[in-house]
PDB file of C-alpha atoms in Angstrom:
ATOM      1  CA  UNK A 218       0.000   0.000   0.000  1.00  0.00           C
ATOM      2  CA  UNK A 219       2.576   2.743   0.567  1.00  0.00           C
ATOM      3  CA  UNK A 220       4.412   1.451  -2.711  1.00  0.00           C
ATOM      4  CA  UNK A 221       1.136   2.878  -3.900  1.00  0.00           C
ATOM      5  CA  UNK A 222       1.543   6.402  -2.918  1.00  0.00           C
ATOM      6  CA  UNK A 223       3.317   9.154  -5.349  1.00  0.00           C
ATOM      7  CA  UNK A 224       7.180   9.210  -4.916  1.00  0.00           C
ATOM      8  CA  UNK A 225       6.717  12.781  -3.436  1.00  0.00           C
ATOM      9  CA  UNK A 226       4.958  11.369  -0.742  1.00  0.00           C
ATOM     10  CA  UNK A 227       7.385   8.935   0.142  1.00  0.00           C
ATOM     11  CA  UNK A 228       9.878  10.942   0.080  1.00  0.00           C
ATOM     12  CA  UNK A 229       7.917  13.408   2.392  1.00  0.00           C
ATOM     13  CA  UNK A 230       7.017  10.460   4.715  1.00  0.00           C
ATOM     14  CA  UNK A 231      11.201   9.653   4.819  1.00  0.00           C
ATOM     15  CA  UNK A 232      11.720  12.598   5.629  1.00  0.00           C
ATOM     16  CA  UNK A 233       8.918  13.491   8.739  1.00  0.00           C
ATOM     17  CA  UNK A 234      10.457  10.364  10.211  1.00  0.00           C
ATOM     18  CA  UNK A 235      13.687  11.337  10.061  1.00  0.00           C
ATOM     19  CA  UNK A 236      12.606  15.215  11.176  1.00  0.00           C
ATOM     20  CA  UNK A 237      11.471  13.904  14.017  1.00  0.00           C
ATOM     21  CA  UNK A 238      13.725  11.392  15.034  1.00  0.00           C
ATOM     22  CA  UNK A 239      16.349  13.734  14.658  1.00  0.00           C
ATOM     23  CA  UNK A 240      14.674  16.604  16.654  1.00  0.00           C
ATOM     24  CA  UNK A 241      13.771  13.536  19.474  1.00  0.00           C
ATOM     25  CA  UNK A 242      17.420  12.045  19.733  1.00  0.00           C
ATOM     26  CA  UNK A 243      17.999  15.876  20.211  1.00  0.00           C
ATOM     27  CA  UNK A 244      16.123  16.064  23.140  1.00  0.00           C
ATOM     28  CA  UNK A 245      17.215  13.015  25.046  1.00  0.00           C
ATOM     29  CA  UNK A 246      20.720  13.933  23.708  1.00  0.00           C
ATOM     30  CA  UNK A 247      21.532  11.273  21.851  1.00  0.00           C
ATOM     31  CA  UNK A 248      21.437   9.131  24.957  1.00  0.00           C
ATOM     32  CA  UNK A 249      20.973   5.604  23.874  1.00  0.00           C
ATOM     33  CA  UNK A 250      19.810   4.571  27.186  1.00  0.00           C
ATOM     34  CA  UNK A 251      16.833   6.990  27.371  1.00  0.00           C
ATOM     35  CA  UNK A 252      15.342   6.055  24.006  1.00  0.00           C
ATOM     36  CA  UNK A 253      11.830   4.506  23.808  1.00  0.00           C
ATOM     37  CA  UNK A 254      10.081   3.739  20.946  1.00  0.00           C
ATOM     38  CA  UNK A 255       7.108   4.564  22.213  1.00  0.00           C
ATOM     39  CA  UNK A 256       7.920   8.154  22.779  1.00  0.00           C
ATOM     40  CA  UNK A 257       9.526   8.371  19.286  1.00  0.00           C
ATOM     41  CA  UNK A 258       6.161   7.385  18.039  1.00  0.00           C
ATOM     42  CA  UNK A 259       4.189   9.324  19.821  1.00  0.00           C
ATOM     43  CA  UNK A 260       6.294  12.806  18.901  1.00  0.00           C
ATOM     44  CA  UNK A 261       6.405  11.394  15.171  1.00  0.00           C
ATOM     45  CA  UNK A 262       2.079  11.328  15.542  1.00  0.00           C
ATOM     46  CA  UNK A 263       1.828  14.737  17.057  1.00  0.00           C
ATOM     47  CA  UNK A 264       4.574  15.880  14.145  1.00  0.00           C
ATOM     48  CA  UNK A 265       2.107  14.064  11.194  1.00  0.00           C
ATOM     49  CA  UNK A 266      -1.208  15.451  12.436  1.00  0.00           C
ATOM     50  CA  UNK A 267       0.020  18.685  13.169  1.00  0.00           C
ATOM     51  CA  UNK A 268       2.889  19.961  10.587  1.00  0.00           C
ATOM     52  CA  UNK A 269       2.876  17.240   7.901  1.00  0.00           C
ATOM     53  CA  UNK A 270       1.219  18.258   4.930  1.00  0.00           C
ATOM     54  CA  UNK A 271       1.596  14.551   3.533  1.00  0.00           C
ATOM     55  CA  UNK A 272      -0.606  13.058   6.418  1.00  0.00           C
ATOM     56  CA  UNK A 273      -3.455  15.533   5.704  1.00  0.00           C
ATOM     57  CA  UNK A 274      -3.492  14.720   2.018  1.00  0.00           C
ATOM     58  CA  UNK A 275      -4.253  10.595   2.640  1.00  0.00           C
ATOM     59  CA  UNK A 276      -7.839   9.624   2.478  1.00  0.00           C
ATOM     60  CA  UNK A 277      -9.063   8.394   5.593  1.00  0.00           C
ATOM     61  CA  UNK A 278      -9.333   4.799   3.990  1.00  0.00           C
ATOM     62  CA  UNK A 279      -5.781   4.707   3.618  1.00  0.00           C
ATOM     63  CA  UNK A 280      -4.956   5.981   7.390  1.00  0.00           C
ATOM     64  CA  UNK A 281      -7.578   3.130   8.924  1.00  0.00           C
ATOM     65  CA  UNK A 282      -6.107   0.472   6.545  1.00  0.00           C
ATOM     66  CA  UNK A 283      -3.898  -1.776   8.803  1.00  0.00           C
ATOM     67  CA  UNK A 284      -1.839  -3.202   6.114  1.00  0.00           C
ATOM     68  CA  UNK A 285      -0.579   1.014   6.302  1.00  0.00           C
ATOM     69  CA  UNK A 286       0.230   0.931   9.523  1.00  0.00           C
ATOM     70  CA  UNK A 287       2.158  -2.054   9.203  1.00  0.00           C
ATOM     71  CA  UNK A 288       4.123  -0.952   5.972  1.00  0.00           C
ATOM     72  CA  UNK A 289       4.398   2.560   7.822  1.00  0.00           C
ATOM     73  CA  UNK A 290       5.747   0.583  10.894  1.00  0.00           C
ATOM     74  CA  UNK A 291       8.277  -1.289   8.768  1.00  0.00           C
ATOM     75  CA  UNK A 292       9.700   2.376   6.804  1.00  0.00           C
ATOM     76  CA  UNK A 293       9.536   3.731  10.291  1.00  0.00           C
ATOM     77  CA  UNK A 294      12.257   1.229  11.265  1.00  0.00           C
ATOM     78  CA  UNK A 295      14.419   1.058   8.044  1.00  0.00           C
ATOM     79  CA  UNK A 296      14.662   5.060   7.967  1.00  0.00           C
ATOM     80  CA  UNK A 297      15.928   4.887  11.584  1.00  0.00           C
ATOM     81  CA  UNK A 298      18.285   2.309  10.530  1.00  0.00           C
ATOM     82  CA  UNK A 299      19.695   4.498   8.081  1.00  0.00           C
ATOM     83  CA  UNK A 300      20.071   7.162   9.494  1.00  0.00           C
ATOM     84  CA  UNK A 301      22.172   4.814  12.442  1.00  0.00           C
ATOM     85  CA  UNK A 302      24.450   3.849   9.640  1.00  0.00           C
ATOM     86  CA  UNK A 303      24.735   7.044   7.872  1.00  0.00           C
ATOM     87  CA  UNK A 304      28.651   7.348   8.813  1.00  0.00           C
ATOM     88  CA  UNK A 305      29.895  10.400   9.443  1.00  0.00           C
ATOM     89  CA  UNK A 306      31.536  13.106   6.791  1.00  0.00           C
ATOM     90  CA  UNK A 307      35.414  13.955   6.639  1.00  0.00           C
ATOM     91  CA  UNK A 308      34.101  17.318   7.570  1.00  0.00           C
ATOM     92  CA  UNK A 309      32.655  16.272  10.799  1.00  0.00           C
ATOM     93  CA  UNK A 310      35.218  13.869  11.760  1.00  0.00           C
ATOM     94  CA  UNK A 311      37.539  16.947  11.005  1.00  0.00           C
ATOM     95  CA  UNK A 312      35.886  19.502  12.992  1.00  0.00           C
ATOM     96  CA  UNK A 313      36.003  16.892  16.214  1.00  0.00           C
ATOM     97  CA  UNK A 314      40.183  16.472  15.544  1.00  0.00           C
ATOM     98  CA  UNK A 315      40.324  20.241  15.095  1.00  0.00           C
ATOM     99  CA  UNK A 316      38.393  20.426  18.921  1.00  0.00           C
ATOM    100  CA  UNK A 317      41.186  17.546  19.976  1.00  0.00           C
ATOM    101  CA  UNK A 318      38.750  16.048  22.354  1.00  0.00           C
ATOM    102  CA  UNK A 319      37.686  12.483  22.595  1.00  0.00           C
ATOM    103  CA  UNK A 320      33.666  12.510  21.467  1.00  0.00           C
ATOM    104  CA  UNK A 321      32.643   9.124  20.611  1.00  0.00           C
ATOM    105  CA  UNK A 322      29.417   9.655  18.000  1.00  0.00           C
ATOM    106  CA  UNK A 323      28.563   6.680  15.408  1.00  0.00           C
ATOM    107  CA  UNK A 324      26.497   8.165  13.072  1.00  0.00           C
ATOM    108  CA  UNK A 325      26.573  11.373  10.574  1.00  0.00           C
ATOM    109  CA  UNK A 326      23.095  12.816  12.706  1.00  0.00           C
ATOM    110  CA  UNK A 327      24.153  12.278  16.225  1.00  0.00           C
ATOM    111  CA  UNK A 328      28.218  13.823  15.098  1.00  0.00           C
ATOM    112  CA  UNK A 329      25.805  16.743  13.417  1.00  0.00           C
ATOM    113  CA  UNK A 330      24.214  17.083  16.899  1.00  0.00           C
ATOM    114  CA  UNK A 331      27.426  16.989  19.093  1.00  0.00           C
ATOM    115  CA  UNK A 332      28.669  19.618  16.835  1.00  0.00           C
ATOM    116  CA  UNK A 333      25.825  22.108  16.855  1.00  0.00           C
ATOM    117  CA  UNK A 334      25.914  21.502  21.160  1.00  0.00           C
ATOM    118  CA  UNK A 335      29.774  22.089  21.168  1.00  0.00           C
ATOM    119  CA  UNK A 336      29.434  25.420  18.828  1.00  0.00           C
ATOM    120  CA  UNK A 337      26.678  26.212  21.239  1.00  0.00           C
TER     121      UNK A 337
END
């Protein structure tokens, strides 16, 4: 079913989830031991119904359908996996050798949020 939708919409779907896991993994500070799913998810439903434009524009057939939910569920997972093996640049892993401090980060998000936190 979500091989169904317009690439524009998958794309925008990709991208909500990885808004929002990025803006949650933010807030816990990319503390792997706080991390619950369950949060994620609900911060990713407030994010669809309230900001994504995407959400709004499937019919309400397609949001009841469960075979969605469970495709949803699936992209849900893969986009957070990628994003967990989205290695760092050579610019980031730069800018941390130019701070000469020992940051241990292991993915190109979570080095972008050490950065921003350091700068700030």
């Amino acid at each position: 079913m979500l091989n169904t939708l317009s690439s524009g919409m998958k794309i925008s779907i990709s991208r909500s989830i990885s808004t929002v896991f990025e803006q949650y993994m933010e807030e816990i500070g990319w503390d792997e031991e706080k991390y619950n799913l369950e949060d994620f998810i609900k911060q990713w439903q407030v994010y669809i119904n309230e900001q994504a434009s995407w959400y709004k524009n499937l019919s309400d057939d397609i949001k009841r359908d469960p075979t969605f939910h469970e495709e949803l569920a699936a992209k849900i997972n893969e986009t957070i996996q990628k994003i967990l093996t989205d290695s760092p640049t050579d610019e980031q892993i730069k800018a941390f050798d130019q701070l000469q401090e020992d940051y241990s980060f292991s993915c190109k998000m979570e080095a972008k949020y050490l950065l921003n936190h350091l700068k700030n």
